[in-house]
PDB file of N, CA, C and O in Angstrom:
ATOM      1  N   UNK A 935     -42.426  22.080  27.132  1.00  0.00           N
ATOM      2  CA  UNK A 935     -43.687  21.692  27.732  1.00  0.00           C
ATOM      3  C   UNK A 935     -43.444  20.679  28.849  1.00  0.00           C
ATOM      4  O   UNK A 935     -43.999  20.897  29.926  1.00  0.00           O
ATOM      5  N   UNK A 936     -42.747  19.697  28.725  1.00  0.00           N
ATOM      6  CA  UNK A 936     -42.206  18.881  29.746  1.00  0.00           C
ATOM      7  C   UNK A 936     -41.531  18.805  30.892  1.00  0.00           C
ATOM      8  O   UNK A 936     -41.477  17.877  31.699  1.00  0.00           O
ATOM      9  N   UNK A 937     -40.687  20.539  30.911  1.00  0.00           N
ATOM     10  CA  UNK A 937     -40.088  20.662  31.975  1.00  0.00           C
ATOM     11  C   UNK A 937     -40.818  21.085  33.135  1.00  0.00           C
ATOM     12  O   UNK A 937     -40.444  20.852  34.285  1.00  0.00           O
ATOM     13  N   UNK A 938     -42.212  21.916  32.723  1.00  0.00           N
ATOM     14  CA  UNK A 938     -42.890  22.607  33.686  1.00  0.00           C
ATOM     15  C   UNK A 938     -43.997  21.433  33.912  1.00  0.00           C
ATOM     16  O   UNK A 938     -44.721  21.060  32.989  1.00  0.00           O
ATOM     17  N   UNK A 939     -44.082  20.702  35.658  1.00  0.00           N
ATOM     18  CA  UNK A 939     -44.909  19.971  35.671  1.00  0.00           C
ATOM     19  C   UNK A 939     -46.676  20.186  35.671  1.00  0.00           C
ATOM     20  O   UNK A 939     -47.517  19.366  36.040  1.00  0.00           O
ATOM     21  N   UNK A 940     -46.889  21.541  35.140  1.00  0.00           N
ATOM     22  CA  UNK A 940     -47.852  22.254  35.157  1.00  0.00           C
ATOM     23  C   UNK A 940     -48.901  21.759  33.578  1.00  0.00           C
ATOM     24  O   UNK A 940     -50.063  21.671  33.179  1.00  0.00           O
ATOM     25  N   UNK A 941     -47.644  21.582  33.205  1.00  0.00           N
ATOM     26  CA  UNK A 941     -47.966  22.038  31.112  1.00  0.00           C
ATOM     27  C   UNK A 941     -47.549  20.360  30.643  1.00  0.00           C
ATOM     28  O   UNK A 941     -47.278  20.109  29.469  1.00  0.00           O
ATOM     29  N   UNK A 942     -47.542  19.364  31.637  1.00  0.00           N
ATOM     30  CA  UNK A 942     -47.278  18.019  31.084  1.00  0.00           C
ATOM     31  C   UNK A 942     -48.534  17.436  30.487  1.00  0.00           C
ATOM     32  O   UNK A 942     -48.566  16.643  29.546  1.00  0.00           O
ATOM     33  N   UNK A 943     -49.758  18.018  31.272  1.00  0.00           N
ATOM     34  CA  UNK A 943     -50.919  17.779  30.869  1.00  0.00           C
ATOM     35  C   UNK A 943     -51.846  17.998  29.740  1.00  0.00           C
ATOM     36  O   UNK A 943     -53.055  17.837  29.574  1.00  0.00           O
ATOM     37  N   UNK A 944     -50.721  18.484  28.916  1.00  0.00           N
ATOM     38  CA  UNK A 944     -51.338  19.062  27.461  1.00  0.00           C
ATOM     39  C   UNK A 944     -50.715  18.456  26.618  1.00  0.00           C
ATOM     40  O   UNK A 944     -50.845  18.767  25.434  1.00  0.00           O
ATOM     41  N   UNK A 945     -49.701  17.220  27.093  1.00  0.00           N
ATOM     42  CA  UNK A 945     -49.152  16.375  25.886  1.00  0.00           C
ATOM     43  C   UNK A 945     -50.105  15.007  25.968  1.00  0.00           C
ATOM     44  O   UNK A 945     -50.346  14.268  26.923  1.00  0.00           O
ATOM     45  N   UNK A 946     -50.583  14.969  24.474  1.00  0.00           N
ATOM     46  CA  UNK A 946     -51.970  14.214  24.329  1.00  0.00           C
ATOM     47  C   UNK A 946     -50.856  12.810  24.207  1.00  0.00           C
ATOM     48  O   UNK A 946     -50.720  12.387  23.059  1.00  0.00           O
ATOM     49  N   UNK A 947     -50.324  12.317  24.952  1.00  0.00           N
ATOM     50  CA  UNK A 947     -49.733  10.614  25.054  1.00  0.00           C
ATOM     51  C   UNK A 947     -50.053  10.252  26.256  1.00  0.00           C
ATOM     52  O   UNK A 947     -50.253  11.073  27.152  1.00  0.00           O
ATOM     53  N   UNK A 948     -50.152   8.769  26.438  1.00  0.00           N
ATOM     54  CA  UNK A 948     -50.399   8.017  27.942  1.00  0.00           C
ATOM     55  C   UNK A 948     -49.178   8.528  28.464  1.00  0.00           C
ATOM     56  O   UNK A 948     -48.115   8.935  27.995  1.00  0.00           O
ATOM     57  N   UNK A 949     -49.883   8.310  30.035  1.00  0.00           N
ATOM     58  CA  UNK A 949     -48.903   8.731  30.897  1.00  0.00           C
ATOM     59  C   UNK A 949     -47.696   8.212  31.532  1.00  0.00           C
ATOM     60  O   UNK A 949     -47.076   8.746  32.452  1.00  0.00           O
ATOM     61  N   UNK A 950     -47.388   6.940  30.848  1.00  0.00           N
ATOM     62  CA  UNK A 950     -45.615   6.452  30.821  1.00  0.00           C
ATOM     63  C   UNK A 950     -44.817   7.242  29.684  1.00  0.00           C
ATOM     64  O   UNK A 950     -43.736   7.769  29.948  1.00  0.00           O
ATOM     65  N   UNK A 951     -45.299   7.297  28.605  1.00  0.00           N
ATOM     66  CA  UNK A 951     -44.727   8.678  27.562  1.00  0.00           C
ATOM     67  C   UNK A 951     -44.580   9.804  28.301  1.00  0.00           C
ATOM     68  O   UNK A 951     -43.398  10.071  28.519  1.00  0.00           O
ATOM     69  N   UNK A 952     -45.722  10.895  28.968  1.00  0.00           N
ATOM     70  CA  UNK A 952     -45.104  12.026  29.530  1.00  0.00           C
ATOM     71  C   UNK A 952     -44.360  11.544  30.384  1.00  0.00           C
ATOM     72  O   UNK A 952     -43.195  11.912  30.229  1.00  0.00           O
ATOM     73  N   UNK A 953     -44.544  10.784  31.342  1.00  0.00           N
ATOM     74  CA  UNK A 953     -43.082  10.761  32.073  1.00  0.00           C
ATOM     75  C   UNK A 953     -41.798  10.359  31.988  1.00  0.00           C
ATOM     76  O   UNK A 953     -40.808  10.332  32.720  1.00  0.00           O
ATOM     77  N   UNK A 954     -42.197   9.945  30.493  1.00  0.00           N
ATOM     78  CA  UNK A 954     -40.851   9.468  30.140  1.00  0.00           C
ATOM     79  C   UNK A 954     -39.779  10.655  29.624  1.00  0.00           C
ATOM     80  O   UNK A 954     -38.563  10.831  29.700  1.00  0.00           O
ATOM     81  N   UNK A 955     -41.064  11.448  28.990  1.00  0.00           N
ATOM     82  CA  UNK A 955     -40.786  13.419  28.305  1.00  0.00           C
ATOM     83  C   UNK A 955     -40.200  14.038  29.482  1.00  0.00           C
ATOM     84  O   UNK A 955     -39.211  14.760  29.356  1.00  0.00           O
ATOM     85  N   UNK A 956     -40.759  13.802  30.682  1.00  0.00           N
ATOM     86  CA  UNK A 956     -40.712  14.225  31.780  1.00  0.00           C
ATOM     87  C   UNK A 956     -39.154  13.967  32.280  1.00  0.00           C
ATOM     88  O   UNK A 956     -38.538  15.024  32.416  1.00  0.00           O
ATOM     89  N   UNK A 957     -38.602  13.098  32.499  1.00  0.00           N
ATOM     90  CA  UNK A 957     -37.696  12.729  32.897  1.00  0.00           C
ATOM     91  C   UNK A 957     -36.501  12.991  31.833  1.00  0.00           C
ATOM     92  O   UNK A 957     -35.524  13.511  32.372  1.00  0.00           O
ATOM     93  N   UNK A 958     -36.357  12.746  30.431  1.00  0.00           N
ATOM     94  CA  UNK A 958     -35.608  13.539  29.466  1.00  0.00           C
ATOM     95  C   UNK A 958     -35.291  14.627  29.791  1.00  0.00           C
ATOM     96  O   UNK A 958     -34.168  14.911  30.209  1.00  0.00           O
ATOM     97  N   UNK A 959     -36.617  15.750  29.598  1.00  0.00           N
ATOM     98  CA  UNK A 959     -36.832  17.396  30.014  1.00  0.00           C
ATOM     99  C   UNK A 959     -35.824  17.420  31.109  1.00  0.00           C
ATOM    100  O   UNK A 959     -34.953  18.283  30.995  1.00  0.00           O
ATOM    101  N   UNK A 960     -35.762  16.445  32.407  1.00  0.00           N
ATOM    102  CA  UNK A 960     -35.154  17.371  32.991  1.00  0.00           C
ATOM    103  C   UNK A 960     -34.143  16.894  33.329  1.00  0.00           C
ATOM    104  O   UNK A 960     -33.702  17.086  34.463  1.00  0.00           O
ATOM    105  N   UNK A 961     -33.402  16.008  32.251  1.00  0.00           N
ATOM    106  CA  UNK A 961     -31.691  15.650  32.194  1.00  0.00           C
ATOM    107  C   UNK A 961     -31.301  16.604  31.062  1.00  0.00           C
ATOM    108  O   UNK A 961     -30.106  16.491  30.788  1.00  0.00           O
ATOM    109  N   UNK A 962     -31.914  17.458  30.366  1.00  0.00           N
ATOM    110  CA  UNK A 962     -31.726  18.520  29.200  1.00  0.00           C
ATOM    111  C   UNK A 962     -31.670  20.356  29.645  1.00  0.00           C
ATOM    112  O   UNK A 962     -32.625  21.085  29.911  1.00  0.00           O
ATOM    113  N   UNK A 963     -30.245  20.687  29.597  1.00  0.00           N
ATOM    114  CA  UNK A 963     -30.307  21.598  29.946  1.00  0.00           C
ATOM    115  C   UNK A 963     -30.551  23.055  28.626  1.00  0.00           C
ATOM    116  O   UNK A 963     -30.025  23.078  27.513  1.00  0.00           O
ATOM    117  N   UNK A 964     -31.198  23.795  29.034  1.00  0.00           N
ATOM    118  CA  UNK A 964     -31.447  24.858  28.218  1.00  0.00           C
ATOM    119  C   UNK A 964     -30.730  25.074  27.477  1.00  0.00           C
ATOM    120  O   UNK A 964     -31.014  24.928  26.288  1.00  0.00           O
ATOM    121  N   UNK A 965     -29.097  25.656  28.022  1.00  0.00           N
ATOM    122  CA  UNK A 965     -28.441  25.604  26.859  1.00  0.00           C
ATOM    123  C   UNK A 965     -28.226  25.047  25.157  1.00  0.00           C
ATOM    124  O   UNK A 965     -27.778  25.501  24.104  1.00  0.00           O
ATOM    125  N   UNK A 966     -28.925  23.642  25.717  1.00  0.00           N
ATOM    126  CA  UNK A 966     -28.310  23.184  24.657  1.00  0.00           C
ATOM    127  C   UNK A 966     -29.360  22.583  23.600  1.00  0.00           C
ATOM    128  O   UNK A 966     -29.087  22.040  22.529  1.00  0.00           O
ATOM    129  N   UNK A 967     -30.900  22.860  24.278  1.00  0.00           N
ATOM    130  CA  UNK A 967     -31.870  22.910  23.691  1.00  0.00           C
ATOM    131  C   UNK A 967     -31.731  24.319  22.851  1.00  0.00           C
ATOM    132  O   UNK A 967     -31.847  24.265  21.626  1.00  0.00           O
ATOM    133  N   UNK A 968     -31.500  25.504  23.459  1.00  0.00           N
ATOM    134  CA  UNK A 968     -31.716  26.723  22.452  1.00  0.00           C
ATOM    135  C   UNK A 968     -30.702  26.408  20.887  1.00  0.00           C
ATOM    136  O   UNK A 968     -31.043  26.648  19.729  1.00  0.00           O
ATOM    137  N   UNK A 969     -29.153  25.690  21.479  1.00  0.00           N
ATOM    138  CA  UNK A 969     -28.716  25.728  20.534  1.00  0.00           C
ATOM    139  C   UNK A 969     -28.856  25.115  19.401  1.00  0.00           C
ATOM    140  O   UNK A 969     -28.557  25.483  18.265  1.00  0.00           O
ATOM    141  N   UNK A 970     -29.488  23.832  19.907  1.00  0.00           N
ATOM    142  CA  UNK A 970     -29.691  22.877  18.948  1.00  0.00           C
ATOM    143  C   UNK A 970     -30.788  23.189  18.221  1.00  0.00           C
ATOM    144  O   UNK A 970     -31.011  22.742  17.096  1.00  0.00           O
ATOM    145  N   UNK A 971     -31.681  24.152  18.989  1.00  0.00           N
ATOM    146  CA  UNK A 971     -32.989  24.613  17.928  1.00  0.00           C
ATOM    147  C   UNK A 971     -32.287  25.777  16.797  1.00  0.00           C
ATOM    148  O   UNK A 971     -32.897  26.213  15.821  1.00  0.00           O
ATOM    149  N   UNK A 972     -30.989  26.125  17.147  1.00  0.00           N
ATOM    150  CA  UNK A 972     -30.616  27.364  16.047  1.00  0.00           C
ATOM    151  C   UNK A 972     -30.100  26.448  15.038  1.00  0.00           C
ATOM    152  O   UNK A 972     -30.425  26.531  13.853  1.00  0.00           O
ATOM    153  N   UNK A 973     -29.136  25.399  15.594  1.00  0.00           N
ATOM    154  CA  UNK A 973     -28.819  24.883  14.253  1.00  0.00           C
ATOM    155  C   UNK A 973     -29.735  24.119  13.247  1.00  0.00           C
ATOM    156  O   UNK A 973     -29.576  23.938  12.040  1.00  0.00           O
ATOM    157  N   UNK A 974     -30.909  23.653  14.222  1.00  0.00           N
ATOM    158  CA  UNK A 974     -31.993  22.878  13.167  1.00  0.00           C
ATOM    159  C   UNK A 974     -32.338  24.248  11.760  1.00  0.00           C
ATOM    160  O   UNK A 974     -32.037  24.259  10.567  1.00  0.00           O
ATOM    161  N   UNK A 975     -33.086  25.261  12.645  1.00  0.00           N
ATOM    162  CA  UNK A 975     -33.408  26.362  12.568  1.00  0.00           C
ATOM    163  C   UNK A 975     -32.680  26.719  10.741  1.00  0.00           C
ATOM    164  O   UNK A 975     -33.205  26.988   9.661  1.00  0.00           O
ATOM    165  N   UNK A 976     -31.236  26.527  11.221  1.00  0.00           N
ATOM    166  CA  UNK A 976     -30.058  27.321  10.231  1.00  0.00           C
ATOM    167  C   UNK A 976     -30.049  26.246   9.399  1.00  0.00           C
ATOM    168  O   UNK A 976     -30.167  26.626   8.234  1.00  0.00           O
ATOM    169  N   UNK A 977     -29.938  24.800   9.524  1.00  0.00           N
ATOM    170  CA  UNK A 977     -30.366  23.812   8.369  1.00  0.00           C
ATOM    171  C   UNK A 977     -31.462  23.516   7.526  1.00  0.00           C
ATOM    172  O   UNK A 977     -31.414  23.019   6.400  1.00  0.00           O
ATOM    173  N   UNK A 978     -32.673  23.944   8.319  1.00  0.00           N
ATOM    174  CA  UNK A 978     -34.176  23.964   7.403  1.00  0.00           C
ATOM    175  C   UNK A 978     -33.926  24.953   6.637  1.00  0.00           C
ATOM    176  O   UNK A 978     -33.899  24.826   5.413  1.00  0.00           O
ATOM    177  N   UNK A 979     -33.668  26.277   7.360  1.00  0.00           N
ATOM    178  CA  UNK A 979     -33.513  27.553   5.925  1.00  0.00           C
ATOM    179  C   UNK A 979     -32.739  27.140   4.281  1.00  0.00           C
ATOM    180  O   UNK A 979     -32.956  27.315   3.082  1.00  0.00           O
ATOM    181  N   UNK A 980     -31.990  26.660   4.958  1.00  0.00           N
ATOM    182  CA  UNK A 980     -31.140  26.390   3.555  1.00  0.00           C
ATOM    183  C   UNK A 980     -30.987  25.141   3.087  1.00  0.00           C
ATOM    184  O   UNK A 980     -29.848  24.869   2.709  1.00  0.00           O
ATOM    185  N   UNK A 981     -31.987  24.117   2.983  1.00  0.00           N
ATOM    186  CA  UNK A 981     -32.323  23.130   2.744  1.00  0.00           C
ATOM    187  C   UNK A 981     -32.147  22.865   1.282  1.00  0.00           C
ATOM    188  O   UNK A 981     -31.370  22.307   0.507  1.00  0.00           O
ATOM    189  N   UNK A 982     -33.507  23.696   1.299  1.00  0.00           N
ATOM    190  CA  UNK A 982     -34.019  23.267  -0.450  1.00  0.00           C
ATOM    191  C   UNK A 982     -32.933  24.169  -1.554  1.00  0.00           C
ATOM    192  O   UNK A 982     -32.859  24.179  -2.783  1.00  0.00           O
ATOM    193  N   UNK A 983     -32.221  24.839  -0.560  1.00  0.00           N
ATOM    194  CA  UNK A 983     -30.739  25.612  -1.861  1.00  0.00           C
ATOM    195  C   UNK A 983     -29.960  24.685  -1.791  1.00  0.00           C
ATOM    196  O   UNK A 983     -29.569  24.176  -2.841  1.00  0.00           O
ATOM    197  N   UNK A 984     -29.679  24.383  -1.012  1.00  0.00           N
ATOM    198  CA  UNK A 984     -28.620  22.984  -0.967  1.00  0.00           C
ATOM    199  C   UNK A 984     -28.608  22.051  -2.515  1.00  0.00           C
ATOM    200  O   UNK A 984     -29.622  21.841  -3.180  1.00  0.00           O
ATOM    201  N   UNK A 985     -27.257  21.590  -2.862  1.00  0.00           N
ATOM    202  CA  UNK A 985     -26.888  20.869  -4.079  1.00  0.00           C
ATOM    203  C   UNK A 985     -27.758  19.759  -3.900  1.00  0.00           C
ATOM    204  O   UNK A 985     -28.744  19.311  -4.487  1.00  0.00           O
ATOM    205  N   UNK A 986     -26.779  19.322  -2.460  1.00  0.00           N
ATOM    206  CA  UNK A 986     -27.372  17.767  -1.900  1.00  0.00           C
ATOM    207  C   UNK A 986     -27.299  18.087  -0.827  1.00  0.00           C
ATOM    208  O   UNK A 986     -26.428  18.594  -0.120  1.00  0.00           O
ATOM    209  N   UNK A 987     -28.575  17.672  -0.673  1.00  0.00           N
ATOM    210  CA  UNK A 987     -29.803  17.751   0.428  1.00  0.00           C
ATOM    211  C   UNK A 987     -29.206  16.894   1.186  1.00  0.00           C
ATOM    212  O   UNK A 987     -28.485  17.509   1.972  1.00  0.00           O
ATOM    213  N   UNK A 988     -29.133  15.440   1.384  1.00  0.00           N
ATOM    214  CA  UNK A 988     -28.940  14.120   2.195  1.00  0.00           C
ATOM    215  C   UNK A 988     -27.493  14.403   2.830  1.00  0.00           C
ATOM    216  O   UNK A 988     -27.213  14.360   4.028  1.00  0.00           O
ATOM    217  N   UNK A 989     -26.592  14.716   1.703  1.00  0.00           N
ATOM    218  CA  UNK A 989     -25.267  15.540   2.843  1.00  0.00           C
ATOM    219  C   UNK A 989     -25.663  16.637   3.717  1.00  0.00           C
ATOM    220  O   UNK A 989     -25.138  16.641   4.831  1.00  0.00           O
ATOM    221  N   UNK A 990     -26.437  17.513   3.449  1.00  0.00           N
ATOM    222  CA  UNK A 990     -26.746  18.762   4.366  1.00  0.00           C
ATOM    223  C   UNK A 990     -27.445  18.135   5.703  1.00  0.00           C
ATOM    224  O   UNK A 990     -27.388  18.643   6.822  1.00  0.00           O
ATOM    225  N   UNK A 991     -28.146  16.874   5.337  1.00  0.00           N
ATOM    226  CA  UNK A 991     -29.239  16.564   6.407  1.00  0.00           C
ATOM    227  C   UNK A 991     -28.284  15.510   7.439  1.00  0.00           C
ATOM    228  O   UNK A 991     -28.685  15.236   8.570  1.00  0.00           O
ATOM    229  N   UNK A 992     -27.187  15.052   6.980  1.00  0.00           N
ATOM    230  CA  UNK A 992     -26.274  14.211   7.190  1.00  0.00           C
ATOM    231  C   UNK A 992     -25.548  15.662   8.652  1.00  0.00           C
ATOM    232  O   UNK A 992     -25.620  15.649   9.880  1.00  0.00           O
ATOM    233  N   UNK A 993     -25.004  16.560   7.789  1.00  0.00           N
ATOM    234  CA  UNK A 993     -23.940  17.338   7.924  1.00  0.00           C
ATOM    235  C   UNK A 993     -24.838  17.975   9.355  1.00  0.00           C
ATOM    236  O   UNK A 993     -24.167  18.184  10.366  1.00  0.00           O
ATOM    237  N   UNK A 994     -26.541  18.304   9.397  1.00  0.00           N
ATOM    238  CA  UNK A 994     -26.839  19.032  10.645  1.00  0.00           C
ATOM    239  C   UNK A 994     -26.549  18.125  11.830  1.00  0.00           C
ATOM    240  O   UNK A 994     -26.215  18.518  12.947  1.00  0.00           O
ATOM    241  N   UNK A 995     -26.738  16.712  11.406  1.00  0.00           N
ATOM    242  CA  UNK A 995     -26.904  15.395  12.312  1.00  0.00           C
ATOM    243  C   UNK A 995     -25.908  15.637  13.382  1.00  0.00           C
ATOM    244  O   UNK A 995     -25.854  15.946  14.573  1.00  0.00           O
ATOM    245  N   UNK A 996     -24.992  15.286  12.175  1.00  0.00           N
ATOM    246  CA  UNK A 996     -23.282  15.582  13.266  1.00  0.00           C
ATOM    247  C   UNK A 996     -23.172  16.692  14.061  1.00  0.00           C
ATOM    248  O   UNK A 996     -22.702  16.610  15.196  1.00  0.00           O
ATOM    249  N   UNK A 997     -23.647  17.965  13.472  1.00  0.00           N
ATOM    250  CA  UNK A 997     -23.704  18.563  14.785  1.00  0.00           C
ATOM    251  C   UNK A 997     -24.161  18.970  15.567  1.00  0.00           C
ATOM    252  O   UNK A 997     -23.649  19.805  16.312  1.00  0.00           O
ATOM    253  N   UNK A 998     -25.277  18.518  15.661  1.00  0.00           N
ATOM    254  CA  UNK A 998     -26.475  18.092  16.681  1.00  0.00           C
ATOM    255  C   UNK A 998     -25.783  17.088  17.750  1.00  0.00           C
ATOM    256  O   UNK A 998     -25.823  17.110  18.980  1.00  0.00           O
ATOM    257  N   UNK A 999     -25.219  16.317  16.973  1.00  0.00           N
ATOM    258  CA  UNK A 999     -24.370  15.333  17.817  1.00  0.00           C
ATOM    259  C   UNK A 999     -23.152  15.583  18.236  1.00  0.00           C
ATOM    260  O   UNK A 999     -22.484  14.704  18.779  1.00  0.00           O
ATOM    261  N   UNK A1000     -22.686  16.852  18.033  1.00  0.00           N
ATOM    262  CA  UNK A1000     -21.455  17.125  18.827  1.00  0.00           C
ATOM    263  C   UNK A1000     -21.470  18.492  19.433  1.00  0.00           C
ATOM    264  O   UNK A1000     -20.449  19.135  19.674  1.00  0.00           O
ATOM    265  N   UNK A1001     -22.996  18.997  19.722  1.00  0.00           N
ATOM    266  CA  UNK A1001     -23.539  20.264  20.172  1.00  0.00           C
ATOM    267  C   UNK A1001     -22.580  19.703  21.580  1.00  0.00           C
ATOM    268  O   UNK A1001     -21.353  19.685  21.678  1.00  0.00           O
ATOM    269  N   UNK A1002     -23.486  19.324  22.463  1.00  0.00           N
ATOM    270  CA  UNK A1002     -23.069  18.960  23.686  1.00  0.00           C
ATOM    271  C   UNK A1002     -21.453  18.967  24.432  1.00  0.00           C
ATOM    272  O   UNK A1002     -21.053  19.169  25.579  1.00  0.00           O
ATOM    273  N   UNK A1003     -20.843  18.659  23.226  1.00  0.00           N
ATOM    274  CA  UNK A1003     -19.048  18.748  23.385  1.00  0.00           C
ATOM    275  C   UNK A1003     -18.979  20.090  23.138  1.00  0.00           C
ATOM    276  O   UNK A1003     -18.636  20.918  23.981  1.00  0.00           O
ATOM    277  N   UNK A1004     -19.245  20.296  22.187  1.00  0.00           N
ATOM    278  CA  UNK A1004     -18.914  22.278  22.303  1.00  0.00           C
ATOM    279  C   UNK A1004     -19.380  23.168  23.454  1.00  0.00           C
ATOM    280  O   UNK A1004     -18.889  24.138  24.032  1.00  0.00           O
ATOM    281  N   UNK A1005     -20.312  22.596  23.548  1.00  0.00           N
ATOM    282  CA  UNK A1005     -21.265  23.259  24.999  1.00  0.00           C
ATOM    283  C   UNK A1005     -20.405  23.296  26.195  1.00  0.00           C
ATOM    284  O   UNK A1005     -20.162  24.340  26.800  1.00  0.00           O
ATOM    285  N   UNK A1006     -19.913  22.046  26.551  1.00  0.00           N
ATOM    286  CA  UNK A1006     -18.755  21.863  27.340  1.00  0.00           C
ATOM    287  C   UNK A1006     -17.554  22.649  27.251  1.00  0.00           C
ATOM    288  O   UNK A1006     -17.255  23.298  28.254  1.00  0.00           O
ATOM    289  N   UNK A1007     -16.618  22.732  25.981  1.00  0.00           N
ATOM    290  CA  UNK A1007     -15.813  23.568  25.493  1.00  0.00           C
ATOM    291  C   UNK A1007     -16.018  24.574  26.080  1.00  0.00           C
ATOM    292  O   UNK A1007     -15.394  24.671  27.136  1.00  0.00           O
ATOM    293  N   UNK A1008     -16.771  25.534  25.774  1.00  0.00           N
ATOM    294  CA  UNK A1008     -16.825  26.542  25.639  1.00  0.00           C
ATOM    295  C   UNK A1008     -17.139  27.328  27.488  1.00  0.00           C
ATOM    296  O   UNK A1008     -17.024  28.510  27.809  1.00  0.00           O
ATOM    297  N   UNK A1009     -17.565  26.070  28.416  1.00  0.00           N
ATOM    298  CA  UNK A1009     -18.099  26.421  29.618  1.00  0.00           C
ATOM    299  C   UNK A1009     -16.849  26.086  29.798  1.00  0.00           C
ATOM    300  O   UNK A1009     -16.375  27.177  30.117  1.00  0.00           O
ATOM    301  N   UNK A1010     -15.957  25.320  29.817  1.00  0.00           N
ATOM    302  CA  UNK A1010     -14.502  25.131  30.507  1.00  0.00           C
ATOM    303  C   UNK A1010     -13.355  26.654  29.986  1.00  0.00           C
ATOM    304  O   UNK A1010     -12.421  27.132  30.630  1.00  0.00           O
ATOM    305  N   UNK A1011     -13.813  27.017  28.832  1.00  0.00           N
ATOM    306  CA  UNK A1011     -12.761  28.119  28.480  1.00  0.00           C
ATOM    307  C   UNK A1011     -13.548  28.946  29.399  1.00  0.00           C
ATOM    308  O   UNK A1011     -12.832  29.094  30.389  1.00  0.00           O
ATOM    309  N   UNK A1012     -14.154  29.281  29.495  1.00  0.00           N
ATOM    310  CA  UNK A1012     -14.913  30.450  30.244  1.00  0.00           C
ATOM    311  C   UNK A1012     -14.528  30.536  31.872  1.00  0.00           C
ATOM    312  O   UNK A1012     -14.556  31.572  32.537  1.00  0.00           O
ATOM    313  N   UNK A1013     -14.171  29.237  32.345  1.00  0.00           N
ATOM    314  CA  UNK A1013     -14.016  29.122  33.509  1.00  0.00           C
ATOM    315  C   UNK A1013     -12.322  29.295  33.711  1.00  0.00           C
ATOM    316  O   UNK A1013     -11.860  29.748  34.758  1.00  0.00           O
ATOM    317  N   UNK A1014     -11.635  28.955  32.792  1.00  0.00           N
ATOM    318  CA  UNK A1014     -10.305  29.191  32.579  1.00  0.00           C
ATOM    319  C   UNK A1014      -9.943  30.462  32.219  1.00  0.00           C
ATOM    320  O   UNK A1014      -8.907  30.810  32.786  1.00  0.00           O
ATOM    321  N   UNK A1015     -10.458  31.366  31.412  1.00  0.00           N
ATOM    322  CA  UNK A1015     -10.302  32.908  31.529  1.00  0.00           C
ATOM    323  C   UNK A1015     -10.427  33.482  32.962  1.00  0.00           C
ATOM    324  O   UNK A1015      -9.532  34.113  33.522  1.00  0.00           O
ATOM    325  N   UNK A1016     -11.690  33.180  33.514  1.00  0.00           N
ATOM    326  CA  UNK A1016     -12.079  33.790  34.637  1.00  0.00           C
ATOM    327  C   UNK A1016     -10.611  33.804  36.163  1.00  0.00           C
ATOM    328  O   UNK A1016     -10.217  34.661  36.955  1.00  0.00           O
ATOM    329  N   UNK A1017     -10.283  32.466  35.903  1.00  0.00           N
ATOM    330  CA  UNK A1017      -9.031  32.538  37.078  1.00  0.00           C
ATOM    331  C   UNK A1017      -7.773  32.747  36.234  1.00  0.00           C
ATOM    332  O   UNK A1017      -6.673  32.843  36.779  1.00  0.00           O
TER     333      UNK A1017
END
């Protein structure tokens, strides 16, 4: 909603919040929004099967937090195959 300055107007916060959304949105590249929504995605499903929960919720954290390095990874191998 934040990236399109069209659709900022439908986030019900004062307007130092959207622009603050605003300015996030667009240091955030797609990539790594889709991915990070699969892994949330793949941790809610299997939540409540989980032994322990607080390690699982622990365990998505980290790699949420090391999405971004893989993201990288994986754009540098790609560029290294190519030549």
């Amino acid at each position: 909603v934040s990236q399109v300055p069209e659709t900022i107007s439908l986030l019900e916060v004062p307007g130092n919040i959207a622009e603050q959304y605003k300015t996030q949105a667009a240091a955030t590249n797609y990539g790594f929004m889709i991915n990070a929504l699969n892994v949330i995605n793949q941790y809610d499903t299997t939540y409540k099967t989980s032994h322990n929960q607080r390690l699982h919720v622990e365990l998505a954290i980290i790699k949420l937090c090391h999405l971004n390095e893989a993201i990288n990874l994986s754009e540098e191998l790609k560029k290294k195959s190519l030549n």
